[in-house]
Coordinates of N, CA and C in Angstrom, one line a residue:
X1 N 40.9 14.5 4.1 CA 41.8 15.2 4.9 C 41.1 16.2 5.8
X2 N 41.5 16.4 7.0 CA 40.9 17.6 8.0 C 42.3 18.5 7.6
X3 N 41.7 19.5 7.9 CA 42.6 21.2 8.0 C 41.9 21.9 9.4
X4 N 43.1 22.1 10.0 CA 42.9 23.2 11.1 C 43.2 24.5 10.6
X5 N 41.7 25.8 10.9 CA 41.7 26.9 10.5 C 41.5 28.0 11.1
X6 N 42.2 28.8 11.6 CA 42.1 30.0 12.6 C 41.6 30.7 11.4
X7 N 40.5 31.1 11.6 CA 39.7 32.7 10.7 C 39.5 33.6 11.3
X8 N 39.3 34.7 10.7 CA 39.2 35.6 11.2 C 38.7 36.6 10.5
X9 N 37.1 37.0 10.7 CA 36.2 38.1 10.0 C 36.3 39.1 10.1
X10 N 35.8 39.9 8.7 CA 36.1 41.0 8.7 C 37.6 41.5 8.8
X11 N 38.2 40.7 7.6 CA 39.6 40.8 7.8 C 40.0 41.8 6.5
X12 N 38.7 42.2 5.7 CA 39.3 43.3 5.0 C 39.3 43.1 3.7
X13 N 40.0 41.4 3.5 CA 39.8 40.8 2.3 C 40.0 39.3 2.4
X14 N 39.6 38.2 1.6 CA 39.5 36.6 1.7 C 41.4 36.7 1.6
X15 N 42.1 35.8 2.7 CA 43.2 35.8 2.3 C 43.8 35.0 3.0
X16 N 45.0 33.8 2.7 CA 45.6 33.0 3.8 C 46.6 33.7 4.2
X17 N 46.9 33.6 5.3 CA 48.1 34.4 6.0 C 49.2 33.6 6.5
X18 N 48.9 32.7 5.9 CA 50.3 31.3 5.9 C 50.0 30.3 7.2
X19 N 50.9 29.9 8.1 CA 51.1 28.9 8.5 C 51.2 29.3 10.0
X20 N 50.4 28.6 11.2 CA 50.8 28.9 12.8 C 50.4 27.7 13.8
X21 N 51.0 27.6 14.6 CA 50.7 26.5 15.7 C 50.3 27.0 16.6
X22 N 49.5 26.0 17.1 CA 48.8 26.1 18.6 C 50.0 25.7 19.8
X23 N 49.6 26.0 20.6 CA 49.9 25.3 22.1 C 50.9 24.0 22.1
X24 N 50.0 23.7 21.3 CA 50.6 22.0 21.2 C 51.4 21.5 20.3
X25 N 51.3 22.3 19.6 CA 53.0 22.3 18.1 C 51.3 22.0 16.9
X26 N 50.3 21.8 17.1 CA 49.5 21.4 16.1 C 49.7 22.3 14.8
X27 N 49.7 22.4 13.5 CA 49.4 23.4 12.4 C 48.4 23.4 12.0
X28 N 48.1 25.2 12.0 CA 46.5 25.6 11.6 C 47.2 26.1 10.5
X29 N 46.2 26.6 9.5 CA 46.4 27.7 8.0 C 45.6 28.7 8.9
X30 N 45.8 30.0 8.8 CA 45.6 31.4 9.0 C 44.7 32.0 7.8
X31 N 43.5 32.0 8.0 CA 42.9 32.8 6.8 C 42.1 33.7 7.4
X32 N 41.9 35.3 6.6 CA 40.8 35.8 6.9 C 40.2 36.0 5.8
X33 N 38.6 36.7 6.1 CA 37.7 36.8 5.7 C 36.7 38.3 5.7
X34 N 36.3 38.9 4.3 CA 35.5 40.3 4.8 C 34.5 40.3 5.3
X35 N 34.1 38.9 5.1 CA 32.4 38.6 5.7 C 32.6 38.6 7.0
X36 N 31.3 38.9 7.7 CA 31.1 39.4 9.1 C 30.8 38.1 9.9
X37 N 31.0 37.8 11.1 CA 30.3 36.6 11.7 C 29.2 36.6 12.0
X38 N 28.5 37.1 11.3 CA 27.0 37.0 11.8 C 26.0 35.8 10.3
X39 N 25.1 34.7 11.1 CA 24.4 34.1 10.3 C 25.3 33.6 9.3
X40 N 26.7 32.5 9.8 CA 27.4 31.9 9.1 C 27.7 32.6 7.8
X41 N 28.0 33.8 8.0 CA 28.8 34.5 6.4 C 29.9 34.5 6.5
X42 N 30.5 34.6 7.6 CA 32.1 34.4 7.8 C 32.8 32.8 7.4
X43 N 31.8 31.5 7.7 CA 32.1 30.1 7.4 C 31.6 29.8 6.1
X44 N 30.6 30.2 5.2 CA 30.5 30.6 4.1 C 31.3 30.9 2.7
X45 N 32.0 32.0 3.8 CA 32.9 32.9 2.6 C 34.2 32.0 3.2
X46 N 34.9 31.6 4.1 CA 35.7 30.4 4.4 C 35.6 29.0 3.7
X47 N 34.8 28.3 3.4 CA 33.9 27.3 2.2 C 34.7 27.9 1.0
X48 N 34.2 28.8 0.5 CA 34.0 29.4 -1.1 C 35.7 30.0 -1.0
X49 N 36.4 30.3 -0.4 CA 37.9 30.4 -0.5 C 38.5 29.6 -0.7
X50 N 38.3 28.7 0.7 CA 38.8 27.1 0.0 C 38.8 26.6 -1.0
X51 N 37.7 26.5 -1.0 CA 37.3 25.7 -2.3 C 38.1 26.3 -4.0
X52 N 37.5 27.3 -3.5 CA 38.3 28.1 -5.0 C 39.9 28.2 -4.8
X53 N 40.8 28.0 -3.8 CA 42.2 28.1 -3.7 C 42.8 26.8 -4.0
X54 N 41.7 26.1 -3.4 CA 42.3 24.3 -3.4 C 41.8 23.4 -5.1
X55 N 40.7 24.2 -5.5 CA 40.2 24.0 -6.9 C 39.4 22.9 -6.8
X56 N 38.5 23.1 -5.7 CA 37.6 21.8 -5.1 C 36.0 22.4 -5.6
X57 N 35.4 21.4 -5.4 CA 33.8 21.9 -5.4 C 33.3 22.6 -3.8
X58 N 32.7 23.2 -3.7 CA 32.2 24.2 -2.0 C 31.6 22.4 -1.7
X59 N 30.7 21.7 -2.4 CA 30.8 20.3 -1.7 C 31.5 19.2 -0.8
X60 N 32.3 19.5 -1.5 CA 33.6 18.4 -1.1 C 34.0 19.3 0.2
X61 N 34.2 20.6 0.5 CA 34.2 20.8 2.2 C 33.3 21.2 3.3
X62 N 33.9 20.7 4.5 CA 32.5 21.1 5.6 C 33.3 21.4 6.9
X63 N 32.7 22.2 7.3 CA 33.4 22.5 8.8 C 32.6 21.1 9.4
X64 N 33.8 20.4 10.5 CA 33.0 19.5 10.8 C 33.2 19.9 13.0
X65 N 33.7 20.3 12.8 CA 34.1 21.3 14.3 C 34.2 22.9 14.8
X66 N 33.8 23.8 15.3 CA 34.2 24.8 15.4 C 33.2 26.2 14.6
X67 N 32.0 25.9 14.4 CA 31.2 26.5 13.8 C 31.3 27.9 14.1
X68 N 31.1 28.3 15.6 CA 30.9 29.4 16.0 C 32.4 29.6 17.0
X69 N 33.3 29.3 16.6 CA 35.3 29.3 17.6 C 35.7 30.0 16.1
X70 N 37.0 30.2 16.6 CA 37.8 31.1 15.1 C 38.6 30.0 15.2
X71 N 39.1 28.9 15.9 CA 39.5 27.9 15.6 C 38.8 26.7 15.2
X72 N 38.4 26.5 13.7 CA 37.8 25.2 12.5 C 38.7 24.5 12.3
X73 N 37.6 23.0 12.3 CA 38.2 21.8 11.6 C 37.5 21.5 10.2
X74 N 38.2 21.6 9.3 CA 37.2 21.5 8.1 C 38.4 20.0 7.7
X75 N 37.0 19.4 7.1 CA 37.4 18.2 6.0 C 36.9 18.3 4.6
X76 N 37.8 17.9 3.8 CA 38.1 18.1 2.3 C 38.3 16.9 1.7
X77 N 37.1 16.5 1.0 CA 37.2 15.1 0.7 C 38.2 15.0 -0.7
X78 N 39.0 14.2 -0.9 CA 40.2 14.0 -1.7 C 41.1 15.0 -2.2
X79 N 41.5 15.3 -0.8 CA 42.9 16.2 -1.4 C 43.9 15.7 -0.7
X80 N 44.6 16.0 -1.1 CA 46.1 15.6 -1.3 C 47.5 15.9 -0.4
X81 N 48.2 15.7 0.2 CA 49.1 17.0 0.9 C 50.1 17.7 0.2
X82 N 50.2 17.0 -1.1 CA 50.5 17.5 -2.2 C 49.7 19.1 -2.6
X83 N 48.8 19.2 -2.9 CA 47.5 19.7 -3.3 C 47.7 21.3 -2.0
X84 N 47.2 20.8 -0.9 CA 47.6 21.1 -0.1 C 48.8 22.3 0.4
X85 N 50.1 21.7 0.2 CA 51.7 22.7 0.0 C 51.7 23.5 -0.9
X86 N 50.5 22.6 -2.5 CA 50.8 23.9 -3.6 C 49.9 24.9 -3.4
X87 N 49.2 25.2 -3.0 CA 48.0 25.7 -2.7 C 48.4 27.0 -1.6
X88 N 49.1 26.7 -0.2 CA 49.3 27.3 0.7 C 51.2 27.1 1.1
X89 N 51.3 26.7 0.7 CA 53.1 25.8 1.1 C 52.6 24.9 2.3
X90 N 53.9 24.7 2.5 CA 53.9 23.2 3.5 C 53.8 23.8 5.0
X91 N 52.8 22.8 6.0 CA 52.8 23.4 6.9 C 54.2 23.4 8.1
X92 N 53.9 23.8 9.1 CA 55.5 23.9 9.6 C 55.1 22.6 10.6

């Protein structure tokens, strides 16, 4: 599964901030992060949230777009959209 992810460093504490659409009706998850954007600590500590919210290994995800944008595409090898809604609720 891909997840579209607006982050946002230096947000004070790791946290999802629910559900928002782009332009185009697309749905991103809203997360921020304390880590700074400098030297991928902000995508890092995005990794290690995931992972630990979704109950995945930090392996099983990877930003595969959007490295240095506050808009990421990360993929998450076998999850669920099940998995997914319980995790965050359902996107809009």
């Amino acid at each position: 599964m891909r997840l579209a992810v607006r982050l946002t460093p230096r947000g004070g504490r790791d946290a999802a901030q629910g559900w928002g659409q782009d332009t185009d009706g697309r749905a991103y998850l809203k997360v921020r992060v304390s880590a700074p954007p400098v030297d991928g600590a902000a995508n890092a500590a995005l990794i290690a949230f995931l992972a630990k919210a979704l109950d995945r290994p930090r392996s099983s995800l990877k930003i595969v777009s959007g490295e240095t944008a506050r808009l990421k595409l990360v993929e998450i090898e076998d999850l669920a959209d099940e998995d997914l809604a319980a995790a965050f609720g359902s996107p809009p």
